[in-house]
Tab-separated table of C-alpha atoms in Angstrom:
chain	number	residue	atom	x	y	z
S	31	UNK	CA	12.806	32.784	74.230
S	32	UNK	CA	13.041	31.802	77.698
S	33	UNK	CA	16.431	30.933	77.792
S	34	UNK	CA	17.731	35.130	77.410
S	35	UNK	CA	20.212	34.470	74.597
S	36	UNK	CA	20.257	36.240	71.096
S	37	UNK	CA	17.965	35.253	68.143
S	38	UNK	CA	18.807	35.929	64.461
S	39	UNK	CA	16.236	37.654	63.060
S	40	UNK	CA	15.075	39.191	59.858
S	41	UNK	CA	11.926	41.316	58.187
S	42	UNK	CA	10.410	39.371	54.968
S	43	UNK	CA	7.310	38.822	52.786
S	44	UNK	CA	6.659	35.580	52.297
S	45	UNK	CA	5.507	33.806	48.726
S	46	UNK	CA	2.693	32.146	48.651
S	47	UNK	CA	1.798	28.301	48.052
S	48	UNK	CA	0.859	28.795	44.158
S	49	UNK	CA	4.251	30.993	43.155
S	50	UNK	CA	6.203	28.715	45.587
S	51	UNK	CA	5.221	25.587	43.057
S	52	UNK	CA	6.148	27.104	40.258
S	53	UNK	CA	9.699	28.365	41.206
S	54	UNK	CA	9.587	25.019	42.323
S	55	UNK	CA	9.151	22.985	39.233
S	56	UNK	CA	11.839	25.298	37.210
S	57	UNK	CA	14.409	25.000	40.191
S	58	UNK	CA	13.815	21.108	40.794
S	59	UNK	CA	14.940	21.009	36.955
S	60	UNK	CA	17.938	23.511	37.344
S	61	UNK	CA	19.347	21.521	40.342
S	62	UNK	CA	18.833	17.818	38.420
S	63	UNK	CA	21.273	19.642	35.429
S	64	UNK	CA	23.766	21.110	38.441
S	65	UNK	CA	23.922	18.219	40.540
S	66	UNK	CA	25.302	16.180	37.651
S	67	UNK	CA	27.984	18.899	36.957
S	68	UNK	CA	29.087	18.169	40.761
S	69	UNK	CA	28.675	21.760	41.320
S	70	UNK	CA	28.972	22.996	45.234
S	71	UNK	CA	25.650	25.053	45.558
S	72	UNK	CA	23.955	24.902	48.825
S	73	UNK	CA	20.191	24.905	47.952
S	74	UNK	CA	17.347	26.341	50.545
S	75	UNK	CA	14.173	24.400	51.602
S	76	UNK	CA	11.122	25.395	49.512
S	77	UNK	CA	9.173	26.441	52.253
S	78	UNK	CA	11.338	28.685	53.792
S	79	UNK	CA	11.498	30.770	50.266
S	80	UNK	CA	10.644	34.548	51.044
S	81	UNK	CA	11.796	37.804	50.317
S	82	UNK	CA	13.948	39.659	52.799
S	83	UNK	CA	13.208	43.281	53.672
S	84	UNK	CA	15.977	43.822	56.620
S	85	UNK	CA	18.505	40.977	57.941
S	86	UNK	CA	18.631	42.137	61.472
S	87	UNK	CA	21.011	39.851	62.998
S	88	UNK	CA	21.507	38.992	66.497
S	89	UNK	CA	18.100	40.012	68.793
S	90	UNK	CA	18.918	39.820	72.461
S	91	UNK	CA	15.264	38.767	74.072
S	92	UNK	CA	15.374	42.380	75.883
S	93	UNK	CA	15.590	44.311	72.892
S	94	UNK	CA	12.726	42.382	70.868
S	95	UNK	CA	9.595	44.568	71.905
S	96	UNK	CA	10.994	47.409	70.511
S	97	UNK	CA	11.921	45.818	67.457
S	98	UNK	CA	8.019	44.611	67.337
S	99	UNK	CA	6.879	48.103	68.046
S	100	UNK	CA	9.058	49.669	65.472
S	101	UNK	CA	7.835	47.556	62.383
S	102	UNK	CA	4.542	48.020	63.640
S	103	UNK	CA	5.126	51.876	63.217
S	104	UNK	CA	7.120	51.072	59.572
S	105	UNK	CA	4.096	49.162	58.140
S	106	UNK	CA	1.613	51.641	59.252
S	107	UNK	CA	0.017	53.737	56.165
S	108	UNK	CA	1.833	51.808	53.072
S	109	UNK	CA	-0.850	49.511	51.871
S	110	UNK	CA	-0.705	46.468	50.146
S	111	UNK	CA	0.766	45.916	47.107
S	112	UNK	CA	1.776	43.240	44.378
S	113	UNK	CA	4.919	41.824	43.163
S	114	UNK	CA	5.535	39.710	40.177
S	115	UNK	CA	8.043	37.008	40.328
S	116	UNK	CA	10.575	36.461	37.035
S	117	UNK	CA	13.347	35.207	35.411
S	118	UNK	CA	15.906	32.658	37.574
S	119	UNK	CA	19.295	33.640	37.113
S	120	UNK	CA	22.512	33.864	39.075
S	121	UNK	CA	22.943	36.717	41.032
S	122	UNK	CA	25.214	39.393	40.085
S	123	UNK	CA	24.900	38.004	37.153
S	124	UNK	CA	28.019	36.210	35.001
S	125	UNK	CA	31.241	34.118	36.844
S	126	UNK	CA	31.083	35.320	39.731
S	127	UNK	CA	27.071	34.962	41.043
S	128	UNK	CA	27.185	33.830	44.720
S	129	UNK	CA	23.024	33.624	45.155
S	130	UNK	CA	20.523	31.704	42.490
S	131	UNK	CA	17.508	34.009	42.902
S	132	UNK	CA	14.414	34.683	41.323
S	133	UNK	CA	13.934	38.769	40.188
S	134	UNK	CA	10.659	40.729	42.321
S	135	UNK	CA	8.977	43.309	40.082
S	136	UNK	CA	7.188	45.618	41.966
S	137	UNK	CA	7.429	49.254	41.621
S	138	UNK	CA	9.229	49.984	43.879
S	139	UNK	CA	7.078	49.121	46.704
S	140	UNK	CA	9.542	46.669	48.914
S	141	UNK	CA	12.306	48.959	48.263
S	142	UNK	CA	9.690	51.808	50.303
S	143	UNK	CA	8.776	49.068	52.784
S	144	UNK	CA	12.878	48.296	53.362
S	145	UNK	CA	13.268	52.053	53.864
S	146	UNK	CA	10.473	52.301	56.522
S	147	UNK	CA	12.039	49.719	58.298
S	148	UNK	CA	15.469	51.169	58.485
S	149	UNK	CA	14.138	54.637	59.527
S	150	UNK	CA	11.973	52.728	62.568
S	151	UNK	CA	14.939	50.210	63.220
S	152	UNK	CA	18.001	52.479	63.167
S	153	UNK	CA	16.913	54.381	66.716
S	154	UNK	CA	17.177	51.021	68.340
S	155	UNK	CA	20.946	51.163	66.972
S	156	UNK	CA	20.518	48.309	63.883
S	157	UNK	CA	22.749	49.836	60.964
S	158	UNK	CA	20.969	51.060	57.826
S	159	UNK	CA	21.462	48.890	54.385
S	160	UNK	CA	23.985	50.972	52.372
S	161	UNK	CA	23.497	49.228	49.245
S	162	UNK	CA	20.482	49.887	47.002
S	163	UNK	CA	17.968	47.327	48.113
S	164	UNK	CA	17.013	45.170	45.237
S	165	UNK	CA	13.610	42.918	46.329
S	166	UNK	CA	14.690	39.091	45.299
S	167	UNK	CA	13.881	35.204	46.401
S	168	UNK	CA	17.142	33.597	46.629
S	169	UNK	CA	17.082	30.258	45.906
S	170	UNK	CA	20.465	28.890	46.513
S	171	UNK	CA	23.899	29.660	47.570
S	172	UNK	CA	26.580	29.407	44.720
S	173	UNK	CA	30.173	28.309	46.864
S	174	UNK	CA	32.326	28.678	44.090
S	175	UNK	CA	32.886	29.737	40.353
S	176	UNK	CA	31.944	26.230	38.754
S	177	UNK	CA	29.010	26.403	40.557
S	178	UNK	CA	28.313	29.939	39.081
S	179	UNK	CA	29.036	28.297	35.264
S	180	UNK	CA	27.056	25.606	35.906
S	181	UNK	CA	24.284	27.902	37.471
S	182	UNK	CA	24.789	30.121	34.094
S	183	UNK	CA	24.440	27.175	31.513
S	184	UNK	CA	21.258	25.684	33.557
S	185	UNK	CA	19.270	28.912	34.205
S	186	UNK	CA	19.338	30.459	30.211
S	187	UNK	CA	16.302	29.113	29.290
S	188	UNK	CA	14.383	30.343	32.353
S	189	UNK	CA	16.008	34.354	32.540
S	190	UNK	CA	12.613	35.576	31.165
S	191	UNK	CA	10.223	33.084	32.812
S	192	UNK	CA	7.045	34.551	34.460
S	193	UNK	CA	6.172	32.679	37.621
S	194	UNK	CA	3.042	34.990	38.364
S	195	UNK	CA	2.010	37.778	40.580
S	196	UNK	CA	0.965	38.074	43.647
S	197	UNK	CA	-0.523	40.423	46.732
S	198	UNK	CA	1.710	41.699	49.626
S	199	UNK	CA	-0.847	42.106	52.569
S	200	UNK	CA	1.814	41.191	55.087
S	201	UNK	CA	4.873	40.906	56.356
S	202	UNK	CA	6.821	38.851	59.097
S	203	UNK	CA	9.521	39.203	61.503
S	204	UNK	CA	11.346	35.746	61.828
S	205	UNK	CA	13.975	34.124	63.372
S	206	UNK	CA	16.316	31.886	61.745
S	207	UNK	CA	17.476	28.769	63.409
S	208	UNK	CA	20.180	26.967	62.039
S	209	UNK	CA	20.464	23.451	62.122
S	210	UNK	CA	22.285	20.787	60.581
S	211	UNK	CA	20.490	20.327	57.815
S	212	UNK	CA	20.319	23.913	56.924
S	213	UNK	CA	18.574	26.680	58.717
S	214	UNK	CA	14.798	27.143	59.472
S	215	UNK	CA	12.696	29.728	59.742
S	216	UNK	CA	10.277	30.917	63.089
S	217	UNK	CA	7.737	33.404	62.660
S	218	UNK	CA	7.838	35.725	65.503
S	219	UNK	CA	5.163	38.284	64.538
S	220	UNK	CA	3.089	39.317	61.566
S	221	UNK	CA	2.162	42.670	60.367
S	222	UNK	CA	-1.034	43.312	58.198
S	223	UNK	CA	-0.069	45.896	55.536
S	224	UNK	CA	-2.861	48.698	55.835
């Protein structure tokens, strides 16, 4: 960034074209049974679907090499893995769900990779997660509690759906742009999982 100024950033694995389709097709319906309940839900773009690892937050330009070098230390040794994507529900679940997500099975692997990444990103003085970290797509942002009943009524039929499984052989450090048509997502760097 030649300009010097900060850069949101987060760690994620992204979803690939074939389980971004079918989340797809099952959200496209959920949203066409919201919109007409005039529910306030702020939906995200397809594309930039992905699973978050570590929200960093604000990146000055100085401090991004180290950031670079410490996931490259975080990923080193885990190996790949595979994550199955189910059930689309509101998230916690009930009245008061604030995301629309899609579940990550995985045993445990992305909760191991998160944990890397704090112990190679807290020297560099970004805060550990405190809460358990729980490996999910987020689909949408619920604004307020008719949008979690609608979210509720739409999403029943699909808490069990399977969208399919898929290999983790990377992850990404991004940077999130916002814009005013919602933000989008830069990859800075990728890291092979070995």
């Amino acid at each position: 960034d030649p300009s010097g100024k900060d850069m949101r950033c987060f760690v994620a694995i992204e979803i690939d074209e074939e389980r971004r389709q079918a989340v797809r097709r099952v959200v496209d319906e959920v949203r066409a049974m919201t919109t007409v309940a005039g529910a306030r839900i702020s939906w995200a773009r397809p594309a930039g679907w992905h699973v978050t690892l570590k929200f960093l937050g604000d990146v000055a330009d100085s401090g991004l090499d180290g950031v670079r070098e410490a996931l490259a230390t975080a990923v080193r040794g885990l190996g790949c893995f595979e994550i199955r994507l189910r059930a689309l529900a509101g998230w916690p679940r009930g009245s008061r769900a604030r995301v629309l997500a899609v579940g990550v099975e995985d045993a445990g692997h992305s909760a191991r990779l998160a944990l890397g990444i704090d112990d190679a990103l807290e020297p560099l003085g970004f805060a550990r997660e405190t809460r358990d970290y729980v490996p999910h797509l987020t689909v949408a942002r619920l604004r307020d509690g008719a949008a979690a009943r609608a979210i509720a009524q739409a999403t029943a039929p699909f808490e069990e759906t399977l969208f399919g499984t898929m290999p983790v052989e990377r992850m990404g450090l991004y940077e999130s742009v916002l814009e005013p048509d919602g933000a989008k997502y830069r990859r800075i760097e990728d890291y092979a999982l070995e």
